[in-house]
PDB file of C-alpha atoms and ligand atoms in Angstrom:
ATOM      1  CA  UNK T 878     -12.454 -55.547 -31.081  1.00  0.00           C
ATOM      2  CA  UNK T 879     -11.684 -56.575 -34.536  1.00  0.00           C
ATOM      3  CA  UNK T 880     -11.781 -60.154 -34.391  1.00  0.00           C
ATOM      4  CA  UNK T 881     -15.560 -60.907 -34.457  1.00  0.00           C
ATOM      5  CA  UNK T 882     -18.296 -59.878 -36.821  1.00  0.00           C
ATOM      6  CA  UNK T 883     -15.698 -58.398 -39.053  1.00  0.00           C
ATOM      7  CA  UNK T 884     -16.612 -56.352 -42.072  1.00  0.00           C
ATOM      8  CA  UNK T 885     -18.056 -59.225 -44.185  1.00  0.00           C
ATOM      9  CA  UNK T 886     -19.927 -61.018 -41.491  1.00  0.00           C
ATOM     10  CA  UNK T 887     -21.276 -57.676 -40.074  1.00  0.00           C
ATOM     11  CA  UNK T 888     -22.497 -56.888 -43.629  1.00  0.00           C
ATOM     12  CA  UNK T 889     -24.162 -60.312 -44.086  1.00  0.00           C
ATOM     13  CA  UNK T 890     -25.597 -60.191 -40.605  1.00  0.00           C
ATOM     14  CA  UNK T 891     -27.137 -56.863 -41.174  1.00  0.00           C
ATOM     15  CA  UNK T 892     -28.554 -57.705 -44.677  1.00  0.00           C
ATOM     16  CA  UNK T 893     -29.326 -61.471 -44.204  1.00  0.00           C
ATOM     17  CA  UNK T 894     -30.100 -62.017 -40.498  1.00  0.00           C
ATOM     18  CA  UNK T 895     -32.100 -58.954 -39.689  1.00  0.00           C
ATOM     19  CA  UNK T 896     -35.350 -60.799 -38.824  1.00  0.00           C
ATOM     20  CA  UNK T 897     -34.581 -61.478 -35.220  1.00  0.00           C
ATOM     21  CA  UNK T 898     -34.246 -57.710 -34.375  1.00  0.00           C
ATOM     22  CA  UNK T 899     -36.957 -56.425 -36.691  1.00  0.00           C
ATOM     23  CA  UNK T 900     -39.605 -58.767 -35.686  1.00  0.00           C
ATOM     24  CA  UNK T 901     -38.805 -58.665 -31.984  1.00  0.00           C
ATOM     25  CA  UNK T 902     -38.824 -54.658 -31.957  1.00  0.00           C
ATOM     26  CA  UNK T 903     -42.706 -54.328 -31.947  1.00  0.00           C
ATOM     27  CA  UNK T 904     -43.145 -56.750 -28.927  1.00  0.00           C
ATOM     28  CA  UNK T 905     -40.282 -54.891 -27.007  1.00  0.00           C
ATOM     29  CA  UNK T 906     -41.802 -51.506 -27.672  1.00  0.00           C
ATOM     30  CA  UNK T 907     -45.200 -52.939 -26.309  1.00  0.00           C
ATOM     31  CA  UNK T 908     -43.536 -54.244 -23.140  1.00  0.00           C
ATOM     32  CA  UNK T 909     -41.932 -50.826 -22.520  1.00  0.00           C
ATOM     33  CA  UNK T 910     -45.153 -48.984 -23.220  1.00  0.00           C
ATOM     34  CA  UNK T 911     -47.217 -51.235 -21.109  1.00  0.00           C
ATOM     35  CA  UNK T 912     -44.927 -50.667 -18.219  1.00  0.00           C
ATOM     36  CA  UNK T 913     -45.226 -46.842 -18.632  1.00  0.00           C
ATOM     37  CA  UNK T 914     -41.703 -46.504 -20.097  1.00  0.00           C
ATOM     38  CA  UNK T 915     -42.512 -44.205 -22.962  1.00  0.00           C
ATOM     39  CA  UNK T 916     -39.345 -42.126 -23.093  1.00  0.00           C
ATOM     40  CA  UNK T 917     -35.802 -41.556 -21.768  1.00  0.00           C
ATOM     41  CA  UNK T 918     -32.734 -43.586 -22.166  1.00  0.00           C
ATOM     42  CA  UNK T 919     -32.623 -47.234 -23.244  1.00  0.00           C
ATOM     43  CA  UNK T 920     -29.312 -48.878 -23.209  1.00  0.00           C
ATOM     44  CA  UNK T 921     -28.779 -51.693 -25.969  1.00  0.00           C
ATOM     45  CA  UNK T 922     -26.269 -54.212 -25.086  1.00  0.00           C
ATOM     46  CA  UNK T 923     -24.838 -56.008 -28.187  1.00  0.00           C
ATOM     47  CA  UNK T 924     -26.750 -53.623 -30.355  1.00  0.00           C
ATOM     48  CA  UNK T 925     -25.273 -54.932 -33.569  1.00  0.00           C
ATOM     49  CA  UNK T 926     -26.018 -52.796 -36.735  1.00  0.00           C
ATOM     50  CA  UNK T 927     -28.601 -50.698 -34.674  1.00  0.00           C
ATOM     51  CA  UNK T 928     -31.726 -52.328 -35.889  1.00  0.00           C
ATOM     52  CA  UNK T 929     -33.573 -52.149 -32.453  1.00  0.00           C
ATOM     53  CA  UNK T 930     -31.828 -48.692 -31.953  1.00  0.00           C
ATOM     54  CA  UNK T 931     -33.793 -47.570 -35.003  1.00  0.00           C
ATOM     55  CA  UNK T 932     -37.089 -48.859 -33.812  1.00  0.00           C
ATOM     56  CA  UNK T 933     -36.532 -47.417 -30.464  1.00  0.00           C
ATOM     57  CA  UNK T 934     -35.394 -43.997 -31.658  1.00  0.00           C
ATOM     58  CA  UNK T 935     -38.411 -43.863 -34.134  1.00  0.00           C
ATOM     59  CA  UNK T 936     -40.522 -44.377 -30.981  1.00  0.00           C
ATOM     60  CA  UNK T 937     -38.948 -41.338 -29.391  1.00  0.00           C
ATOM     61  CA  UNK T 938     -36.484 -43.088 -27.004  1.00  0.00           C
ATOM     62  CA  UNK T 939     -32.959 -42.057 -26.632  1.00  0.00           C
ATOM     63  CA  UNK T 940     -30.571 -44.998 -27.374  1.00  0.00           C
ATOM     64  CA  UNK T 941     -27.102 -45.793 -26.215  1.00  0.00           C
ATOM     65  CA  UNK T 942     -25.801 -48.913 -28.025  1.00  0.00           C
ATOM     66  CA  UNK T 943     -22.826 -50.887 -27.290  1.00  0.00           C
ATOM     67  CA  UNK T 944     -21.090 -53.670 -29.282  1.00  0.00           C
ATOM     68  CA  UNK T 945     -17.743 -55.359 -29.460  1.00  0.00           C
ATOM     69  CA  UNK T 946     -17.792 -55.304 -33.238  1.00  0.00           C
ATOM     70  CA  UNK T 947     -16.322 -52.167 -34.897  1.00  0.00           C
ATOM     71  CA  UNK T 948     -17.875 -53.096 -38.290  1.00  0.00           C
ATOM     72  CA  UNK T 949     -21.386 -53.564 -36.715  1.00  0.00           C
ATOM     73  CA  UNK T 950     -21.204 -50.298 -34.945  1.00  0.00           C
ATOM     74  CA  UNK T 951     -20.043 -48.504 -38.236  1.00  0.00           C
ATOM     75  CA  UNK T 952     -23.169 -49.790 -39.856  1.00  0.00           C
ATOM     76  CA  UNK T 953     -25.344 -48.680 -36.694  1.00  0.00           C
ATOM     77  CA  UNK T 954     -23.783 -45.151 -36.681  1.00  0.00           C
ATOM     78  CA  UNK T 955     -24.944 -44.842 -40.331  1.00  0.00           C
ATOM     79  CA  UNK T 956     -28.279 -46.204 -39.872  1.00  0.00           C
ATOM     80  CA  UNK T 957     -29.368 -44.359 -36.579  1.00  0.00           C
ATOM     81  CA  UNK T 958     -27.396 -41.067 -36.490  1.00  0.00           C
ATOM     82  CA  UNK T 959     -29.261 -39.690 -33.732  1.00  0.00           C
ATOM     83  CA  UNK T 960     -28.308 -42.526 -31.400  1.00  0.00           C
ATOM     84  CA  UNK T 961     -24.937 -42.904 -29.571  1.00  0.00           C
ATOM     85  CA  UNK T 962     -22.815 -46.027 -30.084  1.00  0.00           C
ATOM     86  CA  UNK T 963     -19.771 -47.266 -28.421  1.00  0.00           C
ATOM     87  CA  UNK T 964     -17.275 -50.178 -29.457  1.00  0.00           C
ATOM     88  CA  UNK T 965     -16.828 -51.753 -26.150  1.00  0.00           C
ATOM     89  CA  UNK T 966     -17.301 -55.063 -24.357  1.00  0.00           C
ATOM     90  CA  UNK T 967     -20.867 -55.050 -22.765  1.00  0.00           C
ATOM     91  CA  UNK T 968     -19.151 -56.938 -19.914  1.00  0.00           C
ATOM     92  CA  UNK T 969     -17.068 -53.944 -19.001  1.00  0.00           C
ATOM     93  CA  UNK T 970     -19.112 -51.150 -20.083  1.00  0.00           C
ATOM     94  CA  UNK T 971     -20.134 -48.544 -17.568  1.00  0.00           C
ATOM     95  CA  UNK T 972     -23.926 -48.714 -17.697  1.00  0.00           C
ATOM     96  CA  UNK T 973     -25.373 -45.227 -17.214  1.00  0.00           C
ATOM     97  CA  UNK T 974     -28.690 -44.378 -15.300  1.00  0.00           C
ATOM     98  CA  UNK T 975     -31.314 -45.418 -17.737  1.00  0.00           C
ATOM     99  CA  UNK T 976     -34.987 -46.421 -17.856  1.00  0.00           C
ATOM    100  CA  UNK T 977     -34.379 -49.803 -19.732  1.00  0.00           C
ATOM    101  CA  UNK T 978     -31.705 -51.993 -20.782  1.00  0.00           C
ATOM    102  CA  UNK T 979     -32.186 -54.485 -23.784  1.00  0.00           C
ATOM    103  CA  UNK T 980     -30.034 -57.201 -25.105  1.00  0.00           C
ATOM    104  CA  UNK T 981     -31.585 -58.925 -28.111  1.00  0.00           C
ATOM    105  CA  UNK T 982     -30.312 -61.898 -30.150  1.00  0.00           C
ATOM    106  CA  UNK T 983     -28.396 -64.183 -27.522  1.00  0.00           C
ATOM    107  CA  UNK T 984     -25.520 -61.589 -26.928  1.00  0.00           C
ATOM    108  CA  UNK T 985     -25.009 -62.513 -23.525  1.00  0.00           C
ATOM    109  CA  UNK T 986     -23.966 -65.980 -24.545  1.00  0.00           C
ATOM    110  CA  UNK T 987     -20.941 -65.030 -26.639  1.00  0.00           C
ATOM    111  CA  UNK T 988     -17.510 -65.725 -25.395  1.00  0.00           C
ATOM    112  CA  UNK T 989     -15.934 -63.134 -27.281  1.00  0.00           C
ATOM    113  CA  UNK T 990     -14.781 -61.491 -24.121  1.00  0.00           C
ATOM    114  CA  UNK T 991     -12.453 -63.954 -22.334  1.00  0.00           C
ATOM    115  CA  UNK T 992     -13.909 -62.616 -19.074  1.00  0.00           C
ATOM    116  CA  UNK T 993     -17.447 -63.928 -19.795  1.00  0.00           C
ATOM    117  CA  UNK T 994     -18.883 -66.681 -17.887  1.00  0.00           C
ATOM    118  CA  UNK T 995     -21.475 -67.346 -15.096  1.00  0.00           C
ATOM    119  CA  UNK T 996     -19.862 -65.015 -12.620  1.00  0.00           C
ATOM    120  CA  UNK T 997     -19.281 -62.341 -15.019  1.00  0.00           C
ATOM    121  CA  UNK T 998     -22.987 -62.575 -16.059  1.00  0.00           C
ATOM    122  CA  UNK T 999     -23.974 -62.346 -12.416  1.00  0.00           C
ATOM    123  CA  UNK T1000     -21.965 -59.103 -11.923  1.00  0.00           C
ATOM    124  CA  UNK T1001     -23.448 -57.743 -15.233  1.00  0.00           C
ATOM    125  CA  UNK T1002     -26.926 -58.396 -13.791  1.00  0.00           C
ATOM    126  CA  UNK T1003     -26.135 -56.540 -10.648  1.00  0.00           C
ATOM    127  CA  UNK T1004     -24.675 -53.582 -12.558  1.00  0.00           C
ATOM    128  CA  UNK T1005     -27.806 -53.509 -14.730  1.00  0.00           C
ATOM    129  CA  UNK T1006     -30.005 -53.473 -11.522  1.00  0.00           C
ATOM    130  CA  UNK T1007     -27.942 -50.464 -10.125  1.00  0.00           C
ATOM    131  CA  UNK T1008     -28.213 -48.600 -13.264  1.00  0.00           C
ATOM    132  CA  UNK T1009     -31.956 -48.850 -13.791  1.00  0.00           C
ATOM    133  CA  UNK T1010     -34.415 -46.252 -12.616  1.00  0.00           C
ATOM    134  CA  UNK T1011     -37.057 -47.439 -10.158  1.00  0.00           C
ATOM    135  CA  UNK T1012     -39.381 -49.449 -12.243  1.00  0.00           C
ATOM    136  CA  UNK T1013     -36.826 -49.779 -14.938  1.00  0.00           C
ATOM    137  CA  UNK T1014     -36.776 -52.939 -17.169  1.00  0.00           C
ATOM    138  CA  UNK T1015     -34.231 -55.352 -18.466  1.00  0.00           C
ATOM    139  CA  UNK T1016     -35.425 -57.204 -21.513  1.00  0.00           C
ATOM    140  CA  UNK T1017     -33.306 -59.808 -23.002  1.00  0.00           C
ATOM    141  CA  UNK T1018     -32.937 -63.455 -24.359  1.00  0.00           C
ATOM    142  CA  UNK T1019     -30.519 -66.170 -24.289  1.00  0.00           C
ATOM    143  CA  UNK T1020     -29.693 -69.437 -25.976  1.00  0.00           C
ATOM    144  CA  UNK T1021     -30.003 -72.542 -23.772  1.00  0.00           C
ATOM    145  CA  UNK T1022     -28.409 -75.984 -24.129  1.00  0.00           C
ATOM    146  CA  UNK T1023     -30.068 -78.065 -26.752  1.00  0.00           C
ATOM    147  CA  UNK T1024     -29.031 -76.086 -29.878  1.00  0.00           C
ATOM    148  CA  UNK T1025     -27.731 -79.198 -31.354  1.00  0.00           C
ATOM    149  CA  UNK T1026     -28.715 -82.910 -30.654  1.00  0.00           C
ATOM    150  CA  UNK T1027     -25.802 -84.822 -28.842  1.00  0.00           C
ATOM    151  CA  UNK T1028     -23.319 -86.171 -31.115  1.00  0.00           C
ATOM    152  CA  UNK T1029     -24.534 -84.174 -34.133  1.00  0.00           C
ATOM    153  CA  UNK T1030     -22.813 -81.549 -36.162  1.00  0.00           C
ATOM    154  CA  UNK T1031     -25.084 -79.330 -38.150  1.00  0.00           C
ATOM    155  CA  UNK T1032     -23.959 -77.810 -41.473  1.00  0.00           C
ATOM    156  CA  UNK T1033     -26.158 -75.173 -43.147  1.00  0.00           C
ATOM    157  CA  UNK T1034     -25.935 -72.348 -45.569  1.00  0.00           C
ATOM    158  CA  UNK T1035     -27.543 -69.212 -46.369  1.00  0.00           C
ATOM    159  CA  UNK T1036     -27.257 -66.901 -49.479  1.00  0.00           C
ATOM    160  CA  UNK T1037     -28.164 -63.427 -50.699  1.00  0.00           C
ATOM    161  CA  UNK T1038     -27.509 -61.437 -53.834  1.00  0.00           C
ATOM    162  CA  UNK T1039     -23.889 -60.835 -53.099  1.00  0.00           C
ATOM    163  CA  UNK T1040     -22.976 -63.171 -50.180  1.00  0.00           C
ATOM    164  CA  UNK T1041     -22.981 -66.719 -49.110  1.00  0.00           C
ATOM    165  CA  UNK T1042     -22.553 -67.926 -45.603  1.00  0.00           C
ATOM    166  CA  UNK T1043     -21.753 -71.492 -44.428  1.00  0.00           C
ATOM    167  CA  UNK T1044     -22.168 -72.452 -40.818  1.00  0.00           C
ATOM    168  CA  UNK T1045     -21.089 -75.520 -38.894  1.00  0.00           C
ATOM    169  CA  UNK T1046     -22.577 -75.916 -35.378  1.00  0.00           C
ATOM    170  CA  UNK T1047     -21.461 -78.375 -32.601  1.00  0.00           C
ATOM    171  CA  UNK T1048     -22.443 -78.492 -28.928  1.00  0.00           C
ATOM    172  CA  UNK T1049     -20.330 -79.638 -26.117  1.00  0.00           C
ATOM    173  CA  UNK T1050     -23.021 -80.925 -23.947  1.00  0.00           C
ATOM    174  CA  UNK T1051     -20.790 -81.342 -20.866  1.00  0.00           C
ATOM    175  CA  UNK T1052     -19.574 -77.775 -20.911  1.00  0.00           C
ATOM    176  CA  UNK T1053     -22.700 -76.273 -22.403  1.00  0.00           C
ATOM    177  CA  UNK T1054     -20.656 -74.575 -25.121  1.00  0.00           C
ATOM    178  CA  UNK T1055     -21.869 -74.024 -28.634  1.00  0.00           C
ATOM    179  CA  UNK T1056     -19.473 -73.673 -31.506  1.00  0.00           C
ATOM    180  CA  UNK T1057     -20.164 -72.067 -34.665  1.00  0.00           C
ATOM    181  CA  UNK T1058     -17.657 -72.220 -37.518  1.00  0.00           C
ATOM    182  CA  UNK T1059     -18.688 -69.637 -39.972  1.00  0.00           C
ATOM    183  CA  UNK T1060     -17.239 -69.145 -43.585  1.00  0.00           C
ATOM    184  CA  UNK T1061     -18.319 -66.054 -45.331  1.00  0.00           C
ATOM    185  CA  UNK T1062     -18.131 -65.371 -49.140  1.00  0.00           C
ATOM    186  CA  UNK T1063     -18.900 -61.964 -50.202  1.00  0.00           C
ATOM    187  CA  UNK T1064     -18.798 -60.715 -53.785  1.00  0.00           C
ATOM    188  CA  UNK T1065     -16.356 -57.767 -54.181  1.00  0.00           C
ATOM    189  CA  UNK T1066     -16.417 -56.598 -57.806  1.00  0.00           C
ATOM    190  CA  UNK T1067     -16.229 -59.937 -59.908  1.00  0.00           C
ATOM    191  CA  UNK T1068     -14.826 -62.282 -57.176  1.00  0.00           C
ATOM    192  CA  UNK T1069     -16.062 -63.670 -54.046  1.00  0.00           C
ATOM    193  CA  UNK T1070     -13.849 -62.974 -50.869  1.00  0.00           C
ATOM    194  CA  UNK T1071     -13.653 -65.578 -48.258  1.00  0.00           C
ATOM    195  CA  UNK T1072     -13.338 -64.952 -44.381  1.00  0.00           C
ATOM    196  CA  UNK T1073     -13.659 -67.079 -41.524  1.00  0.00           C
ATOM    197  CA  UNK T1074     -14.792 -66.718 -37.870  1.00  0.00           C
ATOM    198  CA  UNK T1075     -15.393 -69.196 -35.065  1.00  0.00           C
ATOM    199  CA  UNK T1076     -17.937 -68.145 -32.261  1.00  0.00           C
ATOM    200  CA  UNK T1077     -18.172 -69.902 -29.049  1.00  0.00           C
ATOM    201  CA  UNK T1078     -21.312 -69.419 -26.803  1.00  0.00           C
ATOM    202  CA  UNK T1079     -21.824 -70.387 -23.372  1.00  0.00           C
ATOM    203  CA  UNK T1080     -25.328 -71.766 -23.050  1.00  0.00           C
ATOM    204  CA  UNK T1081     -27.303 -71.097 -19.993  1.00  0.00           C
ATOM    205  CA  UNK T1082     -30.469 -72.618 -18.506  1.00  0.00           C
ATOM    206  CA  UNK T1083     -33.457 -70.306 -18.211  1.00  0.00           C
ATOM    207  CA  UNK T1084     -34.047 -71.615 -14.763  1.00  0.00           C
ATOM    208  CA  UNK T1085     -30.558 -70.556 -13.590  1.00  0.00           C
ATOM    209  CA  UNK T1086     -30.926 -67.125 -15.085  1.00  0.00           C
ATOM    210  CA  UNK T1087     -34.229 -66.558 -13.329  1.00  0.00           C
ATOM    211  CA  UNK T1088     -32.638 -67.562  -9.944  1.00  0.00           C
ATOM    212  CA  UNK T1089     -29.786 -65.346 -10.497  1.00  0.00           C
ATOM    213  CA  UNK T1090     -32.054 -62.258 -11.393  1.00  0.00           C
ATOM    214  CA  UNK T1091     -34.222 -62.906  -8.481  1.00  0.00           C
ATOM    215  CA  UNK T1092     -31.416 -62.986  -5.989  1.00  0.00           C
ATOM    216  CA  UNK T1093     -30.395 -59.641  -7.151  1.00  0.00           C
ATOM    217  CA  UNK T1094     -33.869 -58.213  -6.569  1.00  0.00           C
ATOM    218  CA  UNK T1095     -35.356 -58.311  -9.972  1.00  0.00           C
ATOM    219  CA  UNK T1096     -38.962 -59.449 -10.640  1.00  0.00           C
ATOM    220  CA  UNK T1097     -38.877 -61.884 -13.589  1.00  0.00           C
ATOM    221  CA  UNK T1098     -41.181 -63.236 -16.279  1.00  0.00           C
ATOM    222  CA  UNK T1099     -39.924 -65.646 -18.978  1.00  0.00           C
ATOM    223  CA  UNK T1100     -41.347 -65.569 -22.403  1.00  0.00           C
ATOM    224  CA  UNK T1101     -40.846 -67.683 -25.673  1.00  0.00           C
ATOM    225  CA  UNK T1102     -41.734 -64.771 -27.820  1.00  0.00           C
ATOM    226  CA  UNK T1103     -41.332 -61.006 -28.217  1.00  0.00           C
ATOM    227  CA  UNK T1104     -45.052 -60.107 -29.108  1.00  0.00           C
ATOM    228  CA  UNK T1105     -45.877 -62.066 -32.170  1.00  0.00           C
ATOM    229  CA  UNK T1106     -42.221 -63.141 -32.889  1.00  0.00           C
ATOM    230  CA  UNK T1107     -41.602 -66.605 -31.743  1.00  0.00           C
ATOM    231  CA  UNK T1108     -38.246 -67.111 -30.690  1.00  0.00           C
ATOM    232  CA  UNK T1109     -35.982 -69.986 -32.259  1.00  0.00           C
ATOM    233  CA  UNK T1110     -35.787 -73.387 -30.630  1.00  0.00           C
ATOM    234  CA  UNK T1111     -33.978 -73.395 -27.309  1.00  0.00           C
ATOM    235  CA  UNK T1112     -34.054 -69.709 -26.689  1.00  0.00           C
ATOM    236  CA  UNK T1113     -35.697 -67.809 -23.866  1.00  0.00           C
ATOM    237  CA  UNK T1114     -36.471 -64.235 -23.562  1.00  0.00           C
ATOM    238  CA  UNK T1115     -36.892 -62.499 -20.053  1.00  0.00           C
ATOM    239  CA  UNK T1116     -38.484 -59.385 -18.762  1.00  0.00           C
ATOM    240  CA  UNK T1117     -36.776 -58.351 -15.530  1.00  0.00           C
ATOM    241  CA  UNK T1118     -37.986 -55.280 -13.583  1.00  0.00           C
ATOM    242  CA  UNK T1119     -36.880 -53.334 -10.541  1.00  0.00           C
ATOM    243  CA  UNK T1120     -39.790 -52.764  -8.275  1.00  0.00           C
ATOM    244  CA  UNK T1121     -38.964 -50.020  -5.764  1.00  0.00           C
TER     245      UNK T1121
HETATM  246  C1  SAM P1299     -26.665 -62.290 -32.789  1.00  0.00           C
HETATM  247  S1  SAM P1299     -25.913 -60.683 -32.675  1.00  0.00           S
HETATM  248  C2  SAM P1299     -27.239 -59.616 -32.383  1.00  0.00           C
HETATM  249  C3  SAM P1299     -27.059 -58.279 -32.643  1.00  0.00           C
HETATM  250  C4  SAM P1299     -28.319 -57.298 -32.509  1.00  0.00           C
HETATM  251  N1  SAM P1299     -28.713 -57.179 -31.057  1.00  0.00           N
HETATM  252  C5  SAM P1299     -29.468 -57.702 -33.304  1.00  0.00           C
HETATM  253  O1  SAM P1299     -30.434 -58.230 -32.766  1.00  0.00           O
HETATM  254  O2  SAM P1299     -29.386 -57.657 -34.530  1.00  0.00           O
HETATM  255  C6  SAM P1299     -25.031 -60.796 -31.352  1.00  0.00           C
HETATM  256  C7  SAM P1299     -24.280 -59.353 -30.857  1.00  0.00           C
HETATM  257  O3  SAM P1299     -23.626 -59.515 -29.678  1.00  0.00           O
HETATM  258  C8  SAM P1299     -22.519 -58.785 -29.799  1.00  0.00           C
HETATM  259  N2  SAM P1299     -21.458 -59.241 -28.688  1.00  0.00           N
HETATM  260  C9  SAM P1299     -21.158 -60.402 -28.300  1.00  0.00           C
HETATM  261  N3  SAM P1299     -20.334 -60.469 -27.305  1.00  0.00           N
HETATM  262  C10 SAM P1299     -20.153 -59.226 -26.866  1.00  0.00           C
HETATM  263  C11 SAM P1299     -19.475 -58.427 -25.921  1.00  0.00           C
HETATM  264  N4  SAM P1299     -18.825 -58.990 -25.027  1.00  0.00           N
HETATM  265  N5  SAM P1299     -19.582 -57.096 -25.829  1.00  0.00           N
HETATM  266  C12 SAM P1299     -20.267 -56.419 -26.704  1.00  0.00           C
HETATM  267  N6  SAM P1299     -21.099 -57.057 -27.834  1.00  0.00           N
HETATM  268  C13 SAM P1299     -21.009 -58.378 -27.923  1.00  0.00           C
HETATM  269  C14 SAM P1299     -21.954 -59.295 -31.246  1.00  0.00           C
HETATM  270  O4  SAM P1299     -20.773 -58.348 -31.712  1.00  0.00           O
HETATM  271  C15 SAM P1299     -23.193 -59.117 -31.979  1.00  0.00           C
HETATM  272  O5  SAM P1299     -23.347 -57.861 -32.570  1.00  0.00           O
END
């Protein structure tokens, strides 16, 4: 559980890449309210540093967050002391009876857990369906193929007051796998400390996800934004609900 989003990347993700979670939160709260889910338990799969959990608890939901990164969960526990957090793989986590499940920021694409893949994803969807209350909702997003143009390797960087992150992205078009080589530099006293991580993501087509969800019994709507927040290129969000 200590291999991904280690201390420095967890810190940088929290302070430097919070936009996705913060800007999607109002749209997610609106979807829940419009569907008369105004209280009760929301399970946040891949909860990261607890940014969505914070918005949900402020809106009076009870939150149970799960993430594979110990460092991110440590930040989440400090940020949202009145939510519950577990360090666990979302693909193995025993999802309790709940009113909604969310998974924000392409969490389902990551191949951190060696078990992940199309089959495991289908099993996860079934477990979510079974855990949801009647009329319960599953709100999530995924990264699709087309993150990087064929043959290209994209190098980019971002920086903050006490950190720098360098990322190299490449996409295996045949296997639909995106790799991100990440170098972090974080200022500790007067020096910058370096750390490295490589993340692999299985990219899924939105049409395949919709088919899988429908076969299980979900009603599904796809979206290119959460409320006013437009998702990045080649990302799709889904609202799936159980109508019984
Ligand atoms: C891009 S981050 C998004 C985090 C958070 N939802 C947010 O919006 O800030 C993806 C998250 O998925 C988590 N993740 C990836 N694979 C996971 C797995 N198998 N089990 C639990 N968490 C996982 C990562 O640790 C990371 O926190």
